[in-house]
């Protein structure tokens, strides 16, 4: 079913089982097939996020799907929340598992953005009826999120991580950080230390948003590529965008409130500033 596919695609390993009948997506109706492909593409674009989550689990034991207790341990209200959860530290997911097009949703502490509609919510709060048509699912992004994304692919080995897209959600968050993990994705050379990490920091001070991509550390060197920065929630076109104090070209969409720019991945520290 569509809802089951949505649940499976919002996690590192999409496990879609067909036990009987014509359950393959190409045997569904056209609308269902299109929705399936929408979430399938999202899952594959999020491969860098899933891969880094797997490394984090390996190093720390932290699960990919996380009960709200992990992020808000001193709030007894979240203890009984068992049908919604964090996916890594930046996504919050309240899946629908039947044919309903709405459900009750708890918005955790902090600011959250609906991934599909860009509607903003400040928690903690309960929403008795959260609308989610069949082509959407209640998926939220935390303010301050730094989400690495890859190109659209059909399978994990189709092409390298190029360009590397950083999906950025400043939304007034004063400070946030993320560490991207990479290796060759095929061999066991990572066991010999052949991997790399890139720390990324972001701050939103209202009139200035700063993103600092730290120098890459480790033995592994990704292929030559571009880094595409995609800023969400930018209310107006900025006065100036710079990278390492040099003025940069950018594209701004007034309708979606999205700002885009592209940099060459040098492996060295780069500081991007968006001023308004």
CSV table of C-alpha atoms in Angstrom, one decimal:
chain,number,residue,atom,x,y,z
A,1,UNK,CA,0.0,0.0,0.0
A,2,UNK,CA,1.0,3.6,-0.5
A,3,UNK,CA,1.2,4.4,3.2
A,4,UNK,CA,3.4,1.4,3.8
A,5,UNK,CA,5.7,2.5,1.1
A,6,UNK,CA,5.9,6.0,2.6
A,7,UNK,CA,6.9,4.5,5.9
A,8,UNK,CA,9.6,2.3,4.4
A,9,UNK,CA,11.1,5.0,2.3
A,10,UNK,CA,11.7,7.4,5.3
A,11,UNK,CA,14.4,5.2,6.8
A,12,UNK,CA,17.9,4.0,5.7
A,13,UNK,CA,16.8,0.6,4.3
A,14,UNK,CA,13.6,0.5,2.3
A,15,UNK,CA,12.2,-3.0,2.8
A,16,UNK,CA,9.2,-3.4,0.5
A,17,UNK,CA,7.7,-6.9,0.7
A,18,UNK,CA,5.1,-8.4,-1.7
A,19,UNK,CA,3.6,-11.6,-0.2
A,20,UNK,CA,0.8,-12.3,-2.6
A,21,UNK,CA,-1.1,-11.0,-5.5
A,22,UNK,CA,0.0,-8.2,-7.8
A,23,UNK,CA,1.6,-6.0,-5.2
A,24,UNK,CA,4.3,-4.5,-7.3
A,25,UNK,CA,3.9,-0.7,-7.8
A,26,UNK,CA,3.7,-1.0,-11.6
A,27,UNK,CA,0.6,-3.1,-11.0
A,28,UNK,CA,-1.1,-0.3,-9.0
A,29,UNK,CA,-3.1,2.5,-10.6
A,30,UNK,CA,-1.3,5.5,-12.2
A,31,UNK,CA,-1.7,7.8,-9.2
A,32,UNK,CA,-0.4,5.2,-6.8
A,33,UNK,CA,2.6,4.5,-9.0
A,34,UNK,CA,3.4,8.2,-9.3
A,35,UNK,CA,3.3,8.6,-5.5
A,36,UNK,CA,5.5,5.5,-5.1
A,37,UNK,CA,8.1,7.0,-7.4
A,38,UNK,CA,8.0,10.4,-5.6
A,39,UNK,CA,9.0,8.7,-2.3
A,40,UNK,CA,11.4,6.3,-4.0
A,41,UNK,CA,13.2,9.3,-5.5
A,42,UNK,CA,13.3,11.1,-2.2
A,43,UNK,CA,14.7,8.0,-0.5
A,44,UNK,CA,17.6,7.7,-3.0
A,45,UNK,CA,18.4,11.4,-2.9
A,46,UNK,CA,18.7,11.1,0.9
A,47,UNK,CA,21.4,8.4,0.6
A,48,UNK,CA,24.1,10.6,2.1
A,49,UNK,CA,21.9,11.2,5.1
A,50,UNK,CA,21.1,7.5,5.5
A,51,UNK,CA,24.7,6.5,5.1
A,52,UNK,CA,25.9,9.0,7.7
A,53,UNK,CA,23.2,7.8,10.0
A,54,UNK,CA,24.5,4.2,9.6
A,55,UNK,CA,28.0,5.3,10.5
A,56,UNK,CA,26.6,7.2,13.5
A,57,UNK,CA,24.8,4.0,14.6
A,58,UNK,CA,28.1,2.1,14.2
A,59,UNK,CA,30.1,4.5,16.3
A,60,UNK,CA,27.6,5.4,19.0
A,61,UNK,CA,24.8,2.9,19.0
A,62,UNK,CA,22.3,5.6,18.4
A,63,UNK,CA,19.4,4.2,16.2
A,64,UNK,CA,18.2,5.8,13.0
A,65,UNK,CA,14.6,5.9,14.2
A,66,UNK,CA,14.6,7.6,17.6
A,67,UNK,CA,11.9,7.9,20.2
A,68,UNK,CA,11.3,11.6,21.3
A,69,UNK,CA,12.8,10.7,24.6
A,70,UNK,CA,16.2,11.0,22.9
A,71,UNK,CA,15.7,14.7,22.0
A,72,UNK,CA,13.5,15.7,24.9
A,73,UNK,CA,14.3,13.4,27.9
A,74,UNK,CA,12.9,15.8,30.6
A,75,UNK,CA,9.5,16.1,29.1
A,76,UNK,CA,7.1,13.4,30.5
A,77,UNK,CA,4.6,14.3,27.8
A,78,UNK,CA,6.7,12.5,25.1
A,79,UNK,CA,7.0,9.2,27.0
A,80,UNK,CA,3.8,7.8,25.6
A,81,UNK,CA,4.3,9.1,22.1
A,82,UNK,CA,4.7,5.8,20.3
A,83,UNK,CA,3.5,6.4,16.7
A,84,UNK,CA,5.8,9.3,15.8
A,85,UNK,CA,9.6,9.5,16.0
A,86,UNK,CA,12.8,11.2,14.9
A,87,UNK,CA,14.7,10.0,11.9
A,88,UNK,CA,18.2,11.1,12.7
A,89,UNK,CA,18.3,14.5,14.4
A,90,UNK,CA,16.7,16.6,11.7
A,91,UNK,CA,13.6,14.7,10.6
A,92,UNK,CA,10.4,14.1,12.6
A,93,UNK,CA,8.0,11.6,11.2
A,94,UNK,CA,4.4,10.8,12.1
A,95,UNK,CA,3.4,8.1,9.6
A,96,UNK,CA,-0.2,7.2,8.6
A,97,UNK,CA,-0.6,3.5,8.2
A,98,UNK,CA,-4.1,3.2,6.7
A,99,UNK,CA,-6.2,5.0,4.1
A,100,UNK,CA,-6.9,8.0,6.3
A,101,UNK,CA,-5.9,11.4,5.0
A,102,UNK,CA,-5.3,13.0,8.4
A,103,UNK,CA,-4.2,12.1,11.9
A,104,UNK,CA,-3.4,13.6,15.3
A,105,UNK,CA,0.1,15.0,15.4
A,106,UNK,CA,2.3,16.1,18.3
A,107,UNK,CA,4.7,18.9,17.4
A,108,UNK,CA,7.8,18.6,19.6
A,109,UNK,CA,9.6,21.4,21.3
A,110,UNK,CA,11.2,23.9,18.8
A,111,UNK,CA,10.4,25.0,15.3
A,112,UNK,CA,9.4,22.5,12.6
A,113,UNK,CA,8.7,22.8,8.9
A,114,UNK,CA,6.4,20.6,7.0
A,115,UNK,CA,8.7,19.0,4.4
A,116,UNK,CA,6.1,19.0,1.6
A,117,UNK,CA,4.2,22.3,2.2
A,118,UNK,CA,6.8,24.4,4.0
A,119,UNK,CA,4.3,25.3,6.7
A,120,UNK,CA,6.0,26.3,10.0
A,121,UNK,CA,5.0,25.1,13.4
A,122,UNK,CA,6.3,26.1,16.9
A,123,UNK,CA,6.1,23.4,19.5
A,124,UNK,CA,5.3,21.8,21.8
A,125,UNK,CA,1.7,21.5,20.7
A,126,UNK,CA,-0.9,19.0,19.8
A,127,UNK,CA,-2.8,19.1,16.5
A,128,UNK,CA,-5.9,17.1,16.6
A,129,UNK,CA,-6.3,16.8,12.9
A,130,UNK,CA,-3.3,17.2,10.6
A,131,UNK,CA,-4.2,17.0,6.9
A,132,UNK,CA,-2.1,14.6,4.9
A,133,UNK,CA,-3.5,13.6,1.5
A,134,UNK,CA,-2.4,10.3,0.1
A,135,UNK,CA,0.5,11.9,-1.8
A,136,UNK,CA,2.0,13.3,1.4
A,137,UNK,CA,2.8,12.0,4.9
A,138,UNK,CA,3.4,14.0,8.0
A,139,UNK,CA,7.1,14.6,7.7
A,140,UNK,CA,8.8,17.6,9.4
A,141,UNK,CA,12.2,19.2,9.3
A,142,UNK,CA,13.8,20.8,12.3
A,143,UNK,CA,14.8,24.5,12.1
A,144,UNK,CA,18.6,24.5,11.7
A,145,UNK,CA,18.6,21.3,9.6
A,146,UNK,CA,21.6,20.6,7.4
A,147,UNK,CA,20.6,17.7,5.2
A,148,UNK,CA,23.0,16.2,2.6
A,149,UNK,CA,21.4,15.0,-0.6
A,150,UNK,CA,22.7,13.3,-3.7
A,151,UNK,CA,21.6,13.3,-7.3
A,152,UNK,CA,18.5,11.4,-8.5
A,153,UNK,CA,19.5,7.8,-9.1
A,154,UNK,CA,17.9,4.4,-9.7
A,155,UNK,CA,20.4,2.4,-7.5
A,156,UNK,CA,23.2,3.1,-5.1
A,157,UNK,CA,26.1,2.5,-7.6
A,158,UNK,CA,24.6,4.4,-10.5
A,159,UNK,CA,26.8,7.5,-10.1
A,160,UNK,CA,29.0,9.1,-7.5
A,161,UNK,CA,27.8,11.7,-5.0
A,162,UNK,CA,28.0,14.6,-7.4
A,163,UNK,CA,26.8,17.2,-7.0
A,164,UNK,CA,26.6,17.1,-3.2
A,165,UNK,CA,23.5,19.1,-2.3
A,166,UNK,CA,23.1,20.7,1.2
A,167,UNK,CA,19.5,21.2,1.9
A,168,UNK,CA,19.5,24.0,4.5
A,169,UNK,CA,16.6,25.1,6.8
A,170,UNK,CA,17.9,28.1,8.9
A,171,UNK,CA,14.5,29.4,10.1
A,172,UNK,CA,16.0,31.6,12.8
A,173,UNK,CA,18.1,28.8,14.4
A,174,UNK,CA,21.1,30.5,16.0
A,175,UNK,CA,23.4,27.5,15.8
A,176,UNK,CA,23.4,24.1,14.3
A,177,UNK,CA,25.9,21.5,13.0
A,178,UNK,CA,26.2,18.3,11.1
A,179,UNK,CA,29.1,15.9,10.2
A,180,UNK,CA,28.9,14.2,6.8
A,181,UNK,CA,30.5,10.8,6.5
A,182,UNK,CA,31.8,9.3,3.2
A,183,UNK,CA,33.7,6.4,1.9
A,184,UNK,CA,33.9,4.5,-1.4
A,185,UNK,CA,30.5,2.9,-0.7
A,186,UNK,CA,31.6,-0.5,-2.1
A,187,UNK,CA,34.7,-2.0,-0.4
A,188,UNK,CA,35.7,-2.6,3.2
A,189,UNK,CA,38.6,-0.1,3.1
A,190,UNK,CA,36.7,2.0,5.6
A,191,UNK,CA,37.8,-0.6,8.2
A,192,UNK,CA,41.4,0.5,7.4
A,193,UNK,CA,40.5,4.1,8.0
A,194,UNK,CA,39.8,5.0,4.3
A,195,UNK,CA,36.9,7.4,4.9
A,196,UNK,CA,36.4,11.1,5.4
A,197,UNK,CA,34.2,13.4,7.4
A,198,UNK,CA,33.1,17.0,6.7
A,199,UNK,CA,31.8,19.2,9.5
A,200,UNK,CA,29.2,21.8,8.5
A,201,UNK,CA,27.9,24.6,10.7
A,202,UNK,CA,25.1,27.1,10.2
A,203,UNK,CA,23.8,30.1,12.1
A,204,UNK,CA,20.9,32.5,11.4
A,205,UNK,CA,21.2,35.9,12.9
A,206,UNK,CA,18.3,37.5,11.0
A,207,UNK,CA,20.1,39.8,8.7
A,208,UNK,CA,22.9,37.3,8.1
A,209,UNK,CA,22.9,33.5,7.6
A,210,UNK,CA,26.4,31.9,7.8
A,211,UNK,CA,27.2,28.4,6.6
A,212,UNK,CA,30.7,27.1,7.2
A,213,UNK,CA,31.9,23.9,5.5
A,214,UNK,CA,34.9,22.8,7.4
A,215,UNK,CA,38.0,21.3,5.8
A,216,UNK,CA,37.5,17.6,5.0
A,217,UNK,CA,39.3,15.2,7.3
A,218,UNK,CA,40.4,11.6,6.7
A,219,UNK,CA,42.1,9.5,4.0
A,220,UNK,CA,39.2,9.2,1.5
A,221,UNK,CA,38.9,11.7,-1.3
A,222,UNK,CA,35.5,12.1,-3.0
A,223,UNK,CA,35.6,12.7,-6.8
A,224,UNK,CA,35.7,16.2,-8.1
A,225,UNK,CA,32.3,17.8,-7.7
A,226,UNK,CA,30.1,20.8,-7.0
A,227,UNK,CA,28.4,21.6,-3.7
A,228,UNK,CA,24.9,23.0,-4.2
A,229,UNK,CA,23.5,25.0,-1.3
A,230,UNK,CA,19.7,25.2,-1.1
A,231,UNK,CA,18.4,27.6,1.5
A,232,UNK,CA,14.7,27.2,2.4
A,233,UNK,CA,12.5,29.8,4.1
A,234,UNK,CA,14.3,32.9,2.7
A,235,UNK,CA,11.7,35.6,2.8
A,236,UNK,CA,13.2,37.9,0.3
A,237,UNK,CA,16.1,38.0,-2.2
A,238,UNK,CA,19.3,38.7,-0.3
A,239,UNK,CA,21.3,41.9,-0.9
A,240,UNK,CA,24.6,39.9,-1.2
A,241,UNK,CA,25.8,36.3,-1.1
A,242,UNK,CA,29.5,35.7,-0.6
A,243,UNK,CA,31.8,32.6,-0.3
A,244,UNK,CA,35.1,33.3,1.4
A,245,UNK,CA,34.3,37.0,1.1
A,246,UNK,CA,33.9,36.7,-2.7
A,247,UNK,CA,30.6,37.7,-4.2
A,248,UNK,CA,28.6,34.8,-5.6
A,249,UNK,CA,25.9,34.4,-8.2
A,250,UNK,CA,22.7,32.9,-6.9
A,251,UNK,CA,19.1,32.0,-7.9
A,252,UNK,CA,16.2,33.1,-5.8
A,253,UNK,CA,12.6,31.9,-6.2
A,254,UNK,CA,10.1,34.3,-4.6
A,255,UNK,CA,7.3,31.8,-4.8
A,256,UNK,CA,9.0,28.9,-3.0
A,257,UNK,CA,11.3,31.2,-0.9
A,258,UNK,CA,14.3,29.1,-1.9
A,259,UNK,CA,17.8,30.4,-2.6
A,260,UNK,CA,20.3,28.4,-4.5
A,261,UNK,CA,24.0,28.7,-5.2
A,262,UNK,CA,26.8,26.4,-6.3
A,263,UNK,CA,30.4,26.1,-5.1
A,264,UNK,CA,33.4,24.0,-6.2
A,265,UNK,CA,34.2,21.3,-3.5
A,266,UNK,CA,37.8,22.1,-2.7
A,267,UNK,CA,38.0,20.0,0.5
A,268,UNK,CA,39.2,23.1,2.3
A,269,UNK,CA,37.1,25.3,4.6
A,270,UNK,CA,34.6,27.5,2.9
A,271,UNK,CA,32.4,30.2,4.5
A,272,UNK,CA,29.2,31.3,2.8
A,273,UNK,CA,27.3,34.3,4.0
A,274,UNK,CA,23.8,35.4,2.9
A,275,UNK,CA,23.1,39.0,3.8
A,276,UNK,CA,19.8,40.8,3.6
